[in-house]
PDB file of C-alpha atoms and ligand atoms in Angstrom:
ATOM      1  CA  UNK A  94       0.000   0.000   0.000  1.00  0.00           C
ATOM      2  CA  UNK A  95       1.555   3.377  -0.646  1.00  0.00           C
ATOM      3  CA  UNK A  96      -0.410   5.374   1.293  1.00  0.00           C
ATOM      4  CA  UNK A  97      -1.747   4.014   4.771  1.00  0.00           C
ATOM      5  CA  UNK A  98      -4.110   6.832   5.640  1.00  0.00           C
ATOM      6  CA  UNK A  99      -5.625   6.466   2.134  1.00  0.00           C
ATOM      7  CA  UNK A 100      -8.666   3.986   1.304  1.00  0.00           C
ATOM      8  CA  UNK A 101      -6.922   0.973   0.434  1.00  0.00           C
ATOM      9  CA  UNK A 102      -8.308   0.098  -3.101  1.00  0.00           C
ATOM     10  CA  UNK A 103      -6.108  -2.762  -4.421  1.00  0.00           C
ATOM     11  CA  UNK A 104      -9.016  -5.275  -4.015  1.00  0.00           C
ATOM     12  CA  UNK A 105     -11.483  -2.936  -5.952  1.00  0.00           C
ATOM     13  CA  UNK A 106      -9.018  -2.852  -8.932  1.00  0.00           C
ATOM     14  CA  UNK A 107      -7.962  -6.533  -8.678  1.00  0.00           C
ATOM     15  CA  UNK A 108     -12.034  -7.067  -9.169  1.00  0.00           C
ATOM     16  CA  UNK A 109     -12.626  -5.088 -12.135  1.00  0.00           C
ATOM     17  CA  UNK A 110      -8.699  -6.682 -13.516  1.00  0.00           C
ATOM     18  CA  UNK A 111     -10.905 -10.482 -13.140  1.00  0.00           C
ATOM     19  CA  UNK A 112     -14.180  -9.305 -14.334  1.00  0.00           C
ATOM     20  CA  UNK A 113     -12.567  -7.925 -17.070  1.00  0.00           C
ATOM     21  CA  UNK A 114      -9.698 -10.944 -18.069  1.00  0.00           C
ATOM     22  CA  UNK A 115     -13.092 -13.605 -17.878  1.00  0.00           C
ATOM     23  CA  UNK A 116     -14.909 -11.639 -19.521  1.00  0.00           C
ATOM     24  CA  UNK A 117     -11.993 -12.007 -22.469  1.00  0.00           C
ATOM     25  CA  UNK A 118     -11.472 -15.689 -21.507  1.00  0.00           C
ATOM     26  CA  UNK A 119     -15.092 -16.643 -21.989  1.00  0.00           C
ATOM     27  CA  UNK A 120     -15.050 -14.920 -25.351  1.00  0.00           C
ATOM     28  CA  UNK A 121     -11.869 -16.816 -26.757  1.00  0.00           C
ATOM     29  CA  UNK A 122     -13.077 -20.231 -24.999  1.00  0.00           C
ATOM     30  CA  UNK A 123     -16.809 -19.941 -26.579  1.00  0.00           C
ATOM     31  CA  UNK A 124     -15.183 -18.817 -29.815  1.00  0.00           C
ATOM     32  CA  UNK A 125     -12.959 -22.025 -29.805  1.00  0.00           C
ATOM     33  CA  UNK A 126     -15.579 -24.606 -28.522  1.00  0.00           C
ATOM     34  CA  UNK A 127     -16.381 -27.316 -30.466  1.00  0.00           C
ATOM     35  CA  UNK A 128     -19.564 -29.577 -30.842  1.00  0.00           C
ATOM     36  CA  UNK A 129     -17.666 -32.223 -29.019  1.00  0.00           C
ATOM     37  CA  UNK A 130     -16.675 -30.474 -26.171  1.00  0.00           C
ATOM     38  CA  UNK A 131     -20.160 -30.748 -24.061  1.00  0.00           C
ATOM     39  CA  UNK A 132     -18.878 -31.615 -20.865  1.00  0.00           C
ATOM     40  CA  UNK A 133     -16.034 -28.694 -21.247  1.00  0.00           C
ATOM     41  CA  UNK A 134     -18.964 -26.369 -21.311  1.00  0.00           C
ATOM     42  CA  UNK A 135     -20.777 -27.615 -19.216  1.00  0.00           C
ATOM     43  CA  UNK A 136     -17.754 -26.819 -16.447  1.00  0.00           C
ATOM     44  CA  UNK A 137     -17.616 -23.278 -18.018  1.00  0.00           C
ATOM     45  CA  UNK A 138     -21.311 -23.231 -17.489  1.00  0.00           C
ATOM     46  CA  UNK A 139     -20.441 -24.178 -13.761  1.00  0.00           C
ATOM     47  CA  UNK A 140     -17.725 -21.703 -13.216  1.00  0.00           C
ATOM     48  CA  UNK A 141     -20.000 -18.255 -15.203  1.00  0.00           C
ATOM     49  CA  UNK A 142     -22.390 -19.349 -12.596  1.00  0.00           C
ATOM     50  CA  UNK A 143     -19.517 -18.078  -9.932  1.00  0.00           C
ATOM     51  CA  UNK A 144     -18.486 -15.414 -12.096  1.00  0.00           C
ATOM     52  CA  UNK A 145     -21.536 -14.068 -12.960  1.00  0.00           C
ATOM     53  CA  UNK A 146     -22.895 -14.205  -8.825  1.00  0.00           C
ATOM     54  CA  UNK A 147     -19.513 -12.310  -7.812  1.00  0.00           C
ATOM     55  CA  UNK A 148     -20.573  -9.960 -10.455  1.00  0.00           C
ATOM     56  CA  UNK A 149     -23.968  -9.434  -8.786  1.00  0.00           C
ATOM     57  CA  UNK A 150     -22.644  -8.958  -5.636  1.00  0.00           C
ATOM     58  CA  UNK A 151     -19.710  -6.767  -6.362  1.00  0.00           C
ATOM     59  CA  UNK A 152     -22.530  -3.977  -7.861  1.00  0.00           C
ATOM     60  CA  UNK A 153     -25.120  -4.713  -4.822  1.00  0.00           C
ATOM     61  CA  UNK A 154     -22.525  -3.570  -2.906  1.00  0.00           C
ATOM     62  CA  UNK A 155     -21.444  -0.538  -4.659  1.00  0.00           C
ATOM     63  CA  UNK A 156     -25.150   0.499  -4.872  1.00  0.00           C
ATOM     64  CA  UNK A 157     -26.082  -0.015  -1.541  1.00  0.00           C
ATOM     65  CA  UNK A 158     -23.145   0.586   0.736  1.00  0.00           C
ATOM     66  CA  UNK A 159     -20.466   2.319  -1.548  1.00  0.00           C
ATOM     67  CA  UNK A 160     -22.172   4.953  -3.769  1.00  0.00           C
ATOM     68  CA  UNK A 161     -24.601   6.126  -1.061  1.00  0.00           C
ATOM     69  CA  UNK A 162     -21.903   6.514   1.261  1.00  0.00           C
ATOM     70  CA  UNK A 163     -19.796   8.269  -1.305  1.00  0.00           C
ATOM     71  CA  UNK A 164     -22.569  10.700  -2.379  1.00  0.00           C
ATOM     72  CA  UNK A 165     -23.510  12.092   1.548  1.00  0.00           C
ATOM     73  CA  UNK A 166     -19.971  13.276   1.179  1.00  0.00           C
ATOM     74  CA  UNK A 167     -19.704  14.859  -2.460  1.00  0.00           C
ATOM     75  CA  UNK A 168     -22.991  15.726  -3.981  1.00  0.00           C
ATOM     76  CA  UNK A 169     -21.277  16.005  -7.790  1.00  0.00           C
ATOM     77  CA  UNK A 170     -20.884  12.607  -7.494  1.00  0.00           C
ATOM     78  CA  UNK A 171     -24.612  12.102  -8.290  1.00  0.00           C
ATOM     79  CA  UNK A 172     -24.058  12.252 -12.309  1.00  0.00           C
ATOM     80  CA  UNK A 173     -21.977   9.636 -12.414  1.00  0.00           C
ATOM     81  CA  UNK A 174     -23.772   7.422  -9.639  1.00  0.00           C
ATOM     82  CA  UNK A 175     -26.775   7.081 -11.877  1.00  0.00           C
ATOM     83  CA  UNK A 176     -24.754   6.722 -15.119  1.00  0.00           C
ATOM     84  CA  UNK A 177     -22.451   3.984 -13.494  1.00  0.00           C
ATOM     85  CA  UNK A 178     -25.999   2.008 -11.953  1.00  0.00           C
ATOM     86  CA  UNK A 179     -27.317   1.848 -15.252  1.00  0.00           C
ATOM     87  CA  UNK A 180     -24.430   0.764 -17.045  1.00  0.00           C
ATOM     88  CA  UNK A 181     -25.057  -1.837 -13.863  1.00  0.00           C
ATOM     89  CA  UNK A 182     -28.440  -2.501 -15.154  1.00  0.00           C
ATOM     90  CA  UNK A 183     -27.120  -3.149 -18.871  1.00  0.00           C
ATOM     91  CA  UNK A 184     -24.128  -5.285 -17.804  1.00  0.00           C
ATOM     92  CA  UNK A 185     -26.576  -7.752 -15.416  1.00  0.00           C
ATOM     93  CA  UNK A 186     -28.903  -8.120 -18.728  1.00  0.00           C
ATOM     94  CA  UNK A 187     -25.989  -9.485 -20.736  1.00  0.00           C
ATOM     95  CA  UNK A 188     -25.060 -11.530 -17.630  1.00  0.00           C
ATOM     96  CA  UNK A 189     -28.062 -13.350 -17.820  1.00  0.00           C
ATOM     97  CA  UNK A 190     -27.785 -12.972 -22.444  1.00  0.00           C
ATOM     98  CA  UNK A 191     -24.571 -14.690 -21.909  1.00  0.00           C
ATOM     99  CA  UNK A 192     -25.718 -17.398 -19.742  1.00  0.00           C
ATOM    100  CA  UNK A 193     -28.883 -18.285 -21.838  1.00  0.00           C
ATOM    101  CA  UNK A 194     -26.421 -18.377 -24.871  1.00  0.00           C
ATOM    102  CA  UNK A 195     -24.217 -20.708 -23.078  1.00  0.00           C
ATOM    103  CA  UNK A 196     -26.660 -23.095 -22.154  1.00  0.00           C
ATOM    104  CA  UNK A 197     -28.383 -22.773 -25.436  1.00  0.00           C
ATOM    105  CA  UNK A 198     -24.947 -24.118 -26.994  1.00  0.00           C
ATOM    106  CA  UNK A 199     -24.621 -27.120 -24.428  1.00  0.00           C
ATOM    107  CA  UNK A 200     -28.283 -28.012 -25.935  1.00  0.00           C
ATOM    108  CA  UNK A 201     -26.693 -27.940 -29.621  1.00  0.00           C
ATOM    109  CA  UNK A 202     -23.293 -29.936 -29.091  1.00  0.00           C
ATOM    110  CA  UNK A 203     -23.833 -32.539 -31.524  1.00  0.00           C
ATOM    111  CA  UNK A 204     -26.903 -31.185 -33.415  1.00  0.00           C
ATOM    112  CA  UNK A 205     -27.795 -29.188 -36.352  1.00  0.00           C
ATOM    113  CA  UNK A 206     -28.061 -25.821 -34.062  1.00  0.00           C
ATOM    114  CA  UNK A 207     -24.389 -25.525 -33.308  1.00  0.00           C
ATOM    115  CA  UNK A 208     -23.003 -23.086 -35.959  1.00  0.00           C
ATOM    116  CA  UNK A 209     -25.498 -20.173 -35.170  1.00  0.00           C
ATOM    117  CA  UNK A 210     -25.520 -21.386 -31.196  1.00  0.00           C
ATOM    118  CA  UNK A 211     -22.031 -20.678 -30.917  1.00  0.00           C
ATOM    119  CA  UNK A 212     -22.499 -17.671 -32.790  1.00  0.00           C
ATOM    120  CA  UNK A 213     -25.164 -16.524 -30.893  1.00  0.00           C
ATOM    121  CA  UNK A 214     -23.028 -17.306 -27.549  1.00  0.00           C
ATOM    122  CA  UNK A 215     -19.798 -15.749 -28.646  1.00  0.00           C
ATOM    123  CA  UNK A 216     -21.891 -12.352 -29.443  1.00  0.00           C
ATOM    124  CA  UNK A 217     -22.977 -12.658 -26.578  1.00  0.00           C
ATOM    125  CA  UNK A 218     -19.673 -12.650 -24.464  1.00  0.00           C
ATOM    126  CA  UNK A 219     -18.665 -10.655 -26.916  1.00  0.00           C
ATOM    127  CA  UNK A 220     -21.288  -8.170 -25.868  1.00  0.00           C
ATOM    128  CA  UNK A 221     -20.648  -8.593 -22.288  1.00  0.00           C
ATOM    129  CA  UNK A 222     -16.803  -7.998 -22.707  1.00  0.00           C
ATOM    130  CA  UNK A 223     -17.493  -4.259 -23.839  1.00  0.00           C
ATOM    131  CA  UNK A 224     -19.670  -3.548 -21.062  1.00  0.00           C
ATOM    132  CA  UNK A 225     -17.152  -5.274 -18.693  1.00  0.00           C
ATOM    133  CA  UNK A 226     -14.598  -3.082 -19.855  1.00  0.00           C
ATOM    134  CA  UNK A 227     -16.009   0.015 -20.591  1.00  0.00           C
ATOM    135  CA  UNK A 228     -17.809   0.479 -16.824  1.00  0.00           C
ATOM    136  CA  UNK A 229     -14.819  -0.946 -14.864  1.00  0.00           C
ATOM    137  CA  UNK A 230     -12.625   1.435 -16.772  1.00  0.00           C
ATOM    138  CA  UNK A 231     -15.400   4.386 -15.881  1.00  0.00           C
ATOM    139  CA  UNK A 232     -15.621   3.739 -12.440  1.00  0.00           C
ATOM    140  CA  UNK A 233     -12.144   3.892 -12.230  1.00  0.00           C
ATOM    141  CA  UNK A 234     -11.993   7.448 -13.620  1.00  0.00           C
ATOM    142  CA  UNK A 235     -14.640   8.876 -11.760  1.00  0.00           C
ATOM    143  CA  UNK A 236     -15.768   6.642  -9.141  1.00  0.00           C
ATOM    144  CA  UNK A 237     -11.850   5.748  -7.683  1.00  0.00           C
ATOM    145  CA  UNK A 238     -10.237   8.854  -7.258  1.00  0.00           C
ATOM    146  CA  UNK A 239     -13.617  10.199  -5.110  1.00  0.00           C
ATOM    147  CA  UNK A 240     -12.906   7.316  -2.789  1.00  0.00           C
ATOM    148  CA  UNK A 241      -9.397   8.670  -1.997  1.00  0.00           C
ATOM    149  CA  UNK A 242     -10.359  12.280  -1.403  1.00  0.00           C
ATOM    150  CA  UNK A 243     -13.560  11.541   0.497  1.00  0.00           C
ATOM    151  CA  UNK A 244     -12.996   8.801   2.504  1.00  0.00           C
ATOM    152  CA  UNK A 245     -10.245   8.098   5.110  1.00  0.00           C
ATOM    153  CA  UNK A 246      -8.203   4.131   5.093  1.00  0.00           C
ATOM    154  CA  UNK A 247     -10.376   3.623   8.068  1.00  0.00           C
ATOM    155  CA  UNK A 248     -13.641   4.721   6.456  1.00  0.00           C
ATOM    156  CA  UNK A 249     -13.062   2.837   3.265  1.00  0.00           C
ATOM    157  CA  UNK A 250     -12.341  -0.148   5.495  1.00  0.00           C
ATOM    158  CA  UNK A 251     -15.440   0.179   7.481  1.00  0.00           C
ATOM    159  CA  UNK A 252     -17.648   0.260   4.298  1.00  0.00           C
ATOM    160  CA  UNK A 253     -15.799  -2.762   2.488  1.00  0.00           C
ATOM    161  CA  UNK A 254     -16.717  -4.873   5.859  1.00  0.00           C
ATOM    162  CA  UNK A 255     -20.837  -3.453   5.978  1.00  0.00           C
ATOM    163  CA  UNK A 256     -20.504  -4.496   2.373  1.00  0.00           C
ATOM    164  CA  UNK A 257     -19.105  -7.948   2.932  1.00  0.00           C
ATOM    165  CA  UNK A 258     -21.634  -8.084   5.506  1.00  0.00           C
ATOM    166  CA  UNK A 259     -24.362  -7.555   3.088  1.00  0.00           C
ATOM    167  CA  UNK A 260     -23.196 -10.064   0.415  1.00  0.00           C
ATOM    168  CA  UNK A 261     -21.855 -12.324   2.647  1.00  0.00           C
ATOM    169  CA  UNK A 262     -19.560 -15.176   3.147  1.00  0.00           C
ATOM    170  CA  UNK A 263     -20.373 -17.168  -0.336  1.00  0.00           C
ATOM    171  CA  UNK A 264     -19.060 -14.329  -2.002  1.00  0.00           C
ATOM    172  CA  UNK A 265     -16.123 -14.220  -0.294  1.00  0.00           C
ATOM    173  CA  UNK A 266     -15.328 -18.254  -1.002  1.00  0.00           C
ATOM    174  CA  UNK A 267     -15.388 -17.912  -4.767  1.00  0.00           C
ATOM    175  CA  UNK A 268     -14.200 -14.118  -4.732  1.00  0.00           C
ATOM    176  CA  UNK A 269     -11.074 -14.456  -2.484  1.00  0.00           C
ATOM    177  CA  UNK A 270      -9.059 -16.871  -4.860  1.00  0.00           C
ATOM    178  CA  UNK A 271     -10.775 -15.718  -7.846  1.00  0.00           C
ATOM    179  CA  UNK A 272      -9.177 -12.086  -7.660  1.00  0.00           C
ATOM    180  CA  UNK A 273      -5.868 -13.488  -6.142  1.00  0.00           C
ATOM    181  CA  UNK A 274      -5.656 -15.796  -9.156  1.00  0.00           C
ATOM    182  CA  UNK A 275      -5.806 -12.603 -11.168  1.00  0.00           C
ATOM    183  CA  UNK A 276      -3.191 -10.900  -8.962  1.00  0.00           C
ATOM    184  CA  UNK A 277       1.079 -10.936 -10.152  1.00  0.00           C
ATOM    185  CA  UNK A 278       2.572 -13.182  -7.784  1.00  0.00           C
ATOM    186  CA  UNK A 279       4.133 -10.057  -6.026  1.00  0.00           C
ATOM    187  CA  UNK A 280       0.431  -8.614  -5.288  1.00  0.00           C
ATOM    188  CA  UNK A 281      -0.217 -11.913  -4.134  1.00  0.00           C
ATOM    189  CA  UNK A 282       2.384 -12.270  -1.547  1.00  0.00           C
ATOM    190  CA  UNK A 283       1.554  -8.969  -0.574  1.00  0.00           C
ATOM    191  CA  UNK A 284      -2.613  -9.777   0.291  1.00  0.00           C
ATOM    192  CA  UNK A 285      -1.910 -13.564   1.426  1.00  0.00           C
ATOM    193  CA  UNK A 286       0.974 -11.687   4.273  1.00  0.00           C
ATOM    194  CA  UNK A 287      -1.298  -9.600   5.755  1.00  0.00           C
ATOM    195  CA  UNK A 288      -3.916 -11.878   6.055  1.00  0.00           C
ATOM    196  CA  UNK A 289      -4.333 -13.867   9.712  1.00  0.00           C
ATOM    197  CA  UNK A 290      -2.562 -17.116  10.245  1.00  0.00           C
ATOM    198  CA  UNK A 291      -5.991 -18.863   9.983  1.00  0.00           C
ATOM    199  CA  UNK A 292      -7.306 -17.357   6.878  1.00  0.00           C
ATOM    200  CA  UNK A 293      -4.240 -18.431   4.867  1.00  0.00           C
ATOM    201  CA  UNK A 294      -4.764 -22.077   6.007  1.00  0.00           C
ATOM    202  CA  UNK A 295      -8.034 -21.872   4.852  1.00  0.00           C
ATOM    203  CA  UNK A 296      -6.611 -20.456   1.543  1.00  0.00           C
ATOM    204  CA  UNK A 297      -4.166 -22.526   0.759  1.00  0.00           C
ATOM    205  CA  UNK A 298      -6.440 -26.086   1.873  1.00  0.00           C
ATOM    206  CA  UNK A 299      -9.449 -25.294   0.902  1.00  0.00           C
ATOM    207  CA  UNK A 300     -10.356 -22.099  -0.913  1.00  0.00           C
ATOM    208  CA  UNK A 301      -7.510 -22.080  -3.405  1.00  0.00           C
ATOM    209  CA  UNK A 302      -7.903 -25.909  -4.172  1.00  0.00           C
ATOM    210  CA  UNK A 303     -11.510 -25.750  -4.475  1.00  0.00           C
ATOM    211  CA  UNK A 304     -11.697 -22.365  -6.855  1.00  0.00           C
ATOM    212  CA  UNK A 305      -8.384 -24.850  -9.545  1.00  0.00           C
ATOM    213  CA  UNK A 306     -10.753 -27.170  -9.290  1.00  0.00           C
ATOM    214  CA  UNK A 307     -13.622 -24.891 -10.664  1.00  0.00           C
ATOM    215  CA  UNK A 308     -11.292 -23.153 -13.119  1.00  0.00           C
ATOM    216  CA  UNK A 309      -8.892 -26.270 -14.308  1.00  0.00           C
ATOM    217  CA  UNK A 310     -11.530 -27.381 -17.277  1.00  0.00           C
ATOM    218  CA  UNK A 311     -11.530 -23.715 -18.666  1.00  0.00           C
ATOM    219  CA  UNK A 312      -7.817 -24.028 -19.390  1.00  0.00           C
ATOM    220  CA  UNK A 313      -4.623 -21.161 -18.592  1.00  0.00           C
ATOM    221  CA  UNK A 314      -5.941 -17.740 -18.293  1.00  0.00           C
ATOM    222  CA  UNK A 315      -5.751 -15.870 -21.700  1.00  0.00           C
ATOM    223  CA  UNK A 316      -3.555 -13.286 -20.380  1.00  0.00           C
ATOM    224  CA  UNK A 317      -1.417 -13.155 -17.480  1.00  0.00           C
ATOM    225  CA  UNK A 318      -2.260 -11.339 -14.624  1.00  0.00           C
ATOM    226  CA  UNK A 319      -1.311  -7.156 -15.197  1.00  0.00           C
ATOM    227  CA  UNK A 320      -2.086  -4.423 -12.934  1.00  0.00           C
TER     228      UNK A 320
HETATM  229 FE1  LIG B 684     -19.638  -0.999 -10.623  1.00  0.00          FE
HETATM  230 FE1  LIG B 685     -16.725  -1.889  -9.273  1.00  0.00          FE
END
């Protein structure tokens, strides 16, 4: 962290970096799926249904702990609170486009339907891609900056746990090693040390192997992890 008295945001960023890298990988791995690969998809299927519910809980939480909080403090923020909720609203519609597509194309592995199905489904995460990446970059800009200048480390802190609170502890079991499997191996060491003692058991025995086993049938990450 290079500022201790400032909210500490690496978390927040590491969210939007795995939201936005599956959102790519589910676009190449659609793109490259074949009619005989129906139990591969059907392990995608299981894994966008963790991806997609991290998603969902990510934005209840900026819209119902982190936005209000940050608007008491800085009116102008009001603009871009209902401009970043809707692109919210459009981003859990092609959620739920992209998950109809991919179960439409577990339907058509082996059947006449394939061709357009996987068209269909790679639009789709095509689709969801731009909206990944064009409100996590958005928030970013205007969102990001207002929770430095309004909001103490402390404050910040005290929001992320009401939020956590709010979503609770499922989120954190797919979440935790989701967005440290996004993380360089130096941001990793750096999250894992200043966890407790008992948390990083629980990482490393049964979080970490659980969340490879989720992942393993979707292949290597497209890209590797960059901040
Ligand atoms: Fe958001
Ligand atoms: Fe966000």
């Amino acid at each position: 962290m290079d500022d201790p008295t400032k909210p500490d945001l690496r978390i927040g960023y590491l969210e939007h970096r795995s939201m936005r890298a599956d959102a790519a990988r589910l676009t190449e791995l659609v793109g490259a799926a074949q009619p005989t690969d129906a139990g591969r998809l059907r392990a995608l299927a299981d894994w966008y249904g963790r991806y997609e519910a991290a998603i969902h809980d990510h934005h209840h939480a900026e819209e119902a702990v982190i936005y209000p909080a940050l608007l008491e403090r800085d009116p102008s923020f009001g603009e871009a609170d209902g401009q970043l909720e809707g692109q919210h609203q459009v981003l859990a519609d092609r959620l739920q486009v992209a998950r109809e597509s991919l179960t439409g194309l577990i339907g058509a592995t082996g059947g006449g339907r394939w061709e357009p199905e996987r068209e269909e489904a790679v639009k789709a995460a095509a689709a969801l891609k731009a909206i990944v990446d064009a409100h996590t970059g958005d928030e970013e800009a205007v969102a990001f900056p207002r929770y430095s200048a309004h909001f103490t480390a402390a404050e910040y802190a005290g929001l992320n746990k009401q939020a956590l609170k709010l979503v609770g502890l499922r989120s954190f079991v797919f979440a935790g090693p989701w967005v440290l499997d996004h993380a360089t191996s130096d941001e990793r060491a750096e999250l894992l040390g200043e966890q407790p003692l008992l948390l990083r058991v629980i990482y490393r025995l049964a979080l970490q192997p659980r969340y490879q086993r989720l992942v393993r049938p979707l292949g290597p990450a497209s890209q590797p992890a960059r901040p």
